[in-house]
mmCIF file of C-alpha atoms in Angstrom:
data_model
loop_
_atom_site.group_PDB
_atom_site.id
_atom_site.type_symbol
_atom_site.label_atom_id
_atom_site.label_comp_id
_atom_site.label_asym_id
_atom_site.label_seq_id
_atom_site.Cartn_x
_atom_site.Cartn_y
_atom_site.Cartn_z
ATOM 1 C CA MET A 1 124.641 124.096 108.275
ATOM 2 C CA VAL A 2 121.935 125.900 106.391
ATOM 3 C CA CYS A 3 118.742 125.448 108.404
ATOM 4 C CA ASN A 4 117.330 124.991 111.883
ATOM 5 C CA ARG A 5 117.088 121.224 111.382
ATOM 6 C CA CYS A 6 120.846 121.228 110.763
ATOM 7 C CA ILE A 7 121.366 122.945 114.110
ATOM 8 C CA ILE A 8 119.249 120.304 115.846
ATOM 9 C CA VAL A 9 121.157 117.431 114.200
ATOM 10 C CA VAL A 10 124.572 118.920 115.000
ATOM 11 C CA THR A 11 123.539 119.598 118.604
ATOM 12 C CA GLU A 12 122.372 115.984 118.980
ATOM 13 C CA ILE A 13 125.628 114.655 117.495
ATOM 14 C CA PHE A 14 127.676 116.549 120.067
ATOM 15 C CA GLN A 15 125.373 115.601 122.953
ATOM 16 C CA LYS A 16 125.491 111.892 122.031
ATOM 17 C CA LEU A 17 129.279 112.136 122.271
ATOM 18 C CA GLY A 18 128.991 113.679 125.754
ATOM 19 C CA ILE A 19 129.928 117.155 124.567
ATOM 20 C CA SER A 20 127.685 120.058 125.573
ATOM 21 C CA PRO A 21 128.256 122.921 123.141
ATOM 22 C CA LEU A 22 127.864 126.443 124.496
ATOM 23 C CA VAL A 23 126.512 127.670 121.158
ATOM 24 C CA VAL A 24 125.315 125.957 117.992
ATOM 25 C CA GLU A 25 124.439 128.353 115.185
ATOM 26 C CA LEU A 26 124.385 128.141 111.434
ATOM 27 C CA GLY A 27 127.948 127.243 110.471
ATOM 28 C CA MET A 28 129.408 127.428 113.980
ATOM 29 C CA VAL A 29 129.759 125.409 117.157
ATOM 30 C CA ILE A 30 131.385 126.862 120.270
ATOM 31 C CA LEU A 31 132.587 124.375 122.857
ATOM 32 C CA PRO A 32 133.273 125.143 126.539
ATOM 33 C CA HIS A 33 136.778 123.660 126.257
ATOM 34 C CA PRO A 34 138.997 122.016 123.626
ATOM 35 C CA ILE A 35 138.407 118.338 122.873
ATOM 36 C CA SER A 36 140.993 115.616 122.360
ATOM 37 C CA SER A 37 142.215 114.902 118.853
ATOM 38 C CA GLN A 38 140.622 111.441 119.035
ATOM 39 C CA LYS A 39 137.205 112.881 119.962
ATOM 40 C CA ARG A 40 137.687 115.557 117.296
ATOM 41 C CA GLU A 41 138.206 112.859 114.642
ATOM 42 C CA THR A 42 135.076 111.080 115.884
ATOM 43 C CA VAL A 43 133.085 114.321 115.644
ATOM 44 C CA LYS A 44 134.484 114.963 112.162
ATOM 45 C CA SER A 45 133.592 111.460 110.979
ATOM 46 C CA ILE A 46 130.033 111.593 112.318
ATOM 47 C CA LEU A 47 129.456 115.107 110.939
ATOM 48 C CA GLU A 48 130.661 113.963 107.515
ATOM 49 C CA SER A 49 128.315 110.951 107.613
ATOM 50 C CA TYR A 50 125.449 113.475 107.889
ATOM 51 C CA GLY A 51 126.828 115.610 105.065
ATOM 52 C CA PHE A 52 128.423 118.274 107.256
ATOM 53 C CA GLU A 53 132.022 119.399 107.193
ATOM 54 C CA LEU A 54 134.356 120.301 110.035
ATOM 55 C CA ILE A 55 136.120 123.454 108.892
ATOM 56 C CA ASP A 56 139.439 124.363 110.472
ATOM 57 C CA ASP A 57 140.981 126.508 107.772
ATOM 58 C CA LYS A 58 140.427 130.208 108.545
ATOM 59 C CA ARG A 59 139.686 131.096 104.909
ATOM 60 C CA LYS A 60 137.144 128.288 104.598
ATOM 61 C CA ARG A 61 135.499 129.444 107.826
ATOM 62 C CA ILE A 62 135.115 132.929 106.393
ATOM 63 C CA ILE A 63 133.681 131.495 103.157
ATOM 64 C CA GLU A 64 131.162 129.520 105.210
ATOM 65 C CA GLN A 65 130.237 132.685 107.143
ATOM 66 C CA ILE A 66 129.654 134.456 103.823
ATOM 67 C CA ARG A 67 127.482 131.607 102.521
ATOM 68 C CA ILE A 68 125.403 131.605 105.692
ATOM 69 C CA ALA A 69 125.046 135.398 105.622
ATOM 70 C CA VAL A 70 123.810 135.277 102.028
ATOM 71 C CA ILE A 71 121.353 132.484 102.815
ATOM 72 C CA GLU A 72 120.027 134.426 105.823
ATOM 73 C CA TRP A 73 119.798 137.608 103.736
ATOM 74 C CA VAL A 74 117.694 135.801 101.122
ATOM 75 C CA ARG A 75 115.633 133.642 103.476
ATOM 76 C CA TYR A 76 114.713 136.333 105.971
ATOM 77 C CA MET A 77 114.602 139.440 103.798
ATOM 78 C CA ASP A 78 110.814 139.405 103.972
ATOM 79 C CA HIS A 79 111.071 139.890 107.752
ATOM 80 C CA THR A 80 113.619 142.704 107.745
ATOM 81 C CA PRO A 81 113.872 146.177 106.301
ATOM 82 C CA LYS A 82 115.559 146.391 102.927
ATOM 83 C CA ILE A 83 119.320 146.214 103.473
ATOM 84 C CA ASN A 84 121.828 145.790 100.708
ATOM 85 C CA LEU A 85 123.770 142.566 100.427
ATOM 86 C CA SER A 86 127.242 144.030 100.896
ATOM 87 C CA ASP A 87 126.302 145.759 104.160
ATOM 88 C CA TYR A 88 124.599 142.633 105.483
ATOM 89 C CA VAL A 89 127.522 140.328 104.646
ATOM 90 C CA GLN A 90 130.052 142.794 106.010
ATOM 91 C CA ASP A 91 128.130 143.137 109.288
ATOM 92 C CA LYS A 92 127.709 139.372 109.690
ATOM 93 C CA CYS A 93 131.308 138.466 108.835
ATOM 94 C CA HIS A 94 133.060 141.371 110.567
ATOM 95 C CA HIS A 95 135.407 142.026 107.648
ATOM 96 C CA ASP A 96 135.577 144.648 104.924
ATOM 97 C CA TYR A 97 133.303 143.689 102.027
ATOM 98 C CA SER A 98 136.037 144.092 99.403
ATOM 99 C CA PHE A 99 138.160 141.517 101.284
ATOM 100 C CA LEU A 100 135.206 139.148 101.599
ATOM 101 C CA SER A 101 134.243 139.560 97.955
ATOM 102 C CA LYS A 102 137.761 138.914 96.705
ATOM 103 C CA LEU A 103 138.204 135.863 98.944
ATOM 104 C CA PHE A 104 134.811 134.392 97.993
ATOM 105 C CA SER A 105 135.480 134.835 94.266
ATOM 106 C CA GLU A 106 138.993 133.428 94.577
ATOM 107 C CA ILE A 107 137.859 130.295 96.416
ATOM 108 C CA ASN A 108 134.487 129.660 94.723
ATOM 109 C CA GLY A 109 135.009 131.088 91.246
ATOM 110 C CA ILE A 110 131.780 133.073 91.547
ATOM 111 C CA THR A 111 131.004 136.477 93.019
ATOM 112 C CA ILE A 112 128.995 136.900 96.196
ATOM 113 C CA GLU A 113 126.391 138.730 94.122
ATOM 114 C CA LYS A 114 125.973 135.819 91.684
ATOM 115 C CA TYR A 115 125.772 133.413 94.591
ATOM 116 C CA ALA A 116 123.069 135.606 96.155
ATOM 117 C CA ILE A 117 121.135 135.676 92.875
ATOM 118 C CA ALA A 118 121.272 131.866 92.709
ATOM 119 C CA GLN A 119 119.951 131.722 96.274
ATOM 120 C CA LYS A 120 117.185 134.224 95.469
ATOM 121 C CA ILE A 121 116.115 132.256 92.386
ATOM 122 C CA GLU A 122 115.960 129.088 94.474
ATOM 123 C CA ARG A 123 113.769 130.967 96.965
ATOM 124 C CA VAL A 124 111.557 132.153 94.102
ATOM 125 C CA LYS A 125 111.209 128.544 92.904
ATOM 126 C CA GLU A 126 110.255 127.459 96.408
ATOM 127 C CA LEU A 127 107.608 130.175 96.677
ATOM 128 C CA LEU A 128 106.260 129.259 93.228
ATOM 129 C CA VAL A 129 105.948 125.617 94.304
ATOM 130 C CA TYR A 130 103.950 126.695 97.372
ATOM 131 C CA ASP A 131 101.629 128.495 94.934
ATOM 132 C CA GLU A 132 100.373 130.939 97.565
ATOM 133 C CA LEU A 133 101.773 134.172 96.114
ATOM 134 C CA SER A 134 101.650 135.803 92.710
ATOM 135 C CA ILE A 135 104.879 136.603 90.886
ATOM 136 C CA SER A 136 104.313 140.256 91.710
ATOM 137 C CA GLU A 137 103.950 139.454 95.424
ATOM 138 C CA ILE A 138 107.097 137.306 95.322
ATOM 139 C CA ALA A 139 108.976 140.167 93.645
ATOM 140 C CA ASP A 140 107.872 142.522 96.431
ATOM 141 C CA LEU A 141 108.702 139.994 99.151
ATOM 142 C CA LEU A 142 112.237 139.478 97.819
ATOM 143 C CA HIS A 143 112.825 143.186 97.169
ATOM 144 C CA TYR A 144 112.983 143.009 93.378
ATOM 145 C CA SER A 145 112.425 146.362 91.712
ATOM 146 C CA SER A 146 109.623 144.819 89.642
ATOM 147 C CA SER A 147 108.093 141.497 88.653
ATOM 148 C CA ALA A 148 109.647 142.018 85.205
ATOM 149 C CA HIS A 149 113.102 142.176 86.797
ATOM 150 C CA LEU A 150 112.398 138.984 88.755
ATOM 151 C CA SER A 151 111.109 137.247 85.611
ATOM 152 C CA THR A 152 114.139 138.288 83.550
ATOM 153 C CA GLN A 153 116.587 137.143 86.222
ATOM 154 C CA PHE A 154 114.659 133.883 86.724
ATOM 155 C CA LYS A 155 114.701 133.123 82.983
ATOM 156 C CA ASN A 156 118.413 133.957 82.706
ATOM 157 C CA ILE A 157 119.225 131.472 85.470
ATOM 158 C CA THR A 158 116.728 128.658 84.788
ATOM 159 C CA GLY A 159 116.040 129.029 81.075
ATOM 160 C CA ILE A 160 112.294 129.292 81.637
ATOM 161 C CA SER A 161 109.957 131.968 82.945
ATOM 162 C CA PRO A 162 108.429 131.809 86.439
ATOM 163 C CA SER A 163 105.026 131.138 84.824
ATOM 164 C CA GLN A 164 106.443 128.197 82.882
ATOM 165 C CA PHE A 165 108.100 126.874 86.024
ATOM 166 C CA LYS A 166 104.793 127.106 87.876
ATOM 167 C CA GLN A 167 103.131 124.974 85.181
ATOM 168 C CA LEU A 168 105.722 122.185 85.292
ATOM 169 C CA LYS A 169 104.537 118.916 86.808
ATOM 170 C CA ARG A 170 107.958 118.095 88.299
ATOM 171 C CA ARG A 171 109.460 121.260 89.691
ATOM 172 C CA LYS A 172 113.063 120.728 90.665
ATOM 173 C CA LEU A 173 114.336 122.505 93.758
ATOM 174 C CA THR A 174 118.009 122.520 94.700
ATOM 175 C CA ALA A 175 119.223 122.027 98.261
ATOM 176 C CA LEU A 176 120.698 125.251 99.636
ATOM 177 C CA ASP A 177 124.064 123.689 100.321
ATOM 178 C CA LYS A 178 124.292 122.539 96.684
ATOM 179 C CA ILE A 179 123.966 126.055 95.233
#
């Protein structure tokens, strides 16, 4: 789950099956008691039909926690004081960052930092599409050291500058769960 709408959909899925979750957060559902294997398979099937995945493997759960932490770090960094990525991920996942980094790279074939950059560039694209902020304001909002740094990173990832992206008629955004 990567957004509040995901939380709403997952909550409704469980409630329609007569299950009242104690907690539904990004990437996590806590139930008051275990469910039968038959009901579990039903939940799994319905979740998959909506594009969600039921994750039982401990390593995959940690990877999902990392992904969610990175998405939160990028999405809400304009509302929080500047905190570095490694500290944020470590705090959210309750594991040593070196362990998390190694596991994430091993499973995904990409570092947490590169994943975070991809998420930030997608956020930049979104803000450019809204066309309410200048590139300099976006750089400040997303804690880039300068608009030049943002522009260089954007061009390295997308192949075009932020200004060129802004001028495109069809601007392609990528769903967060596809990054």
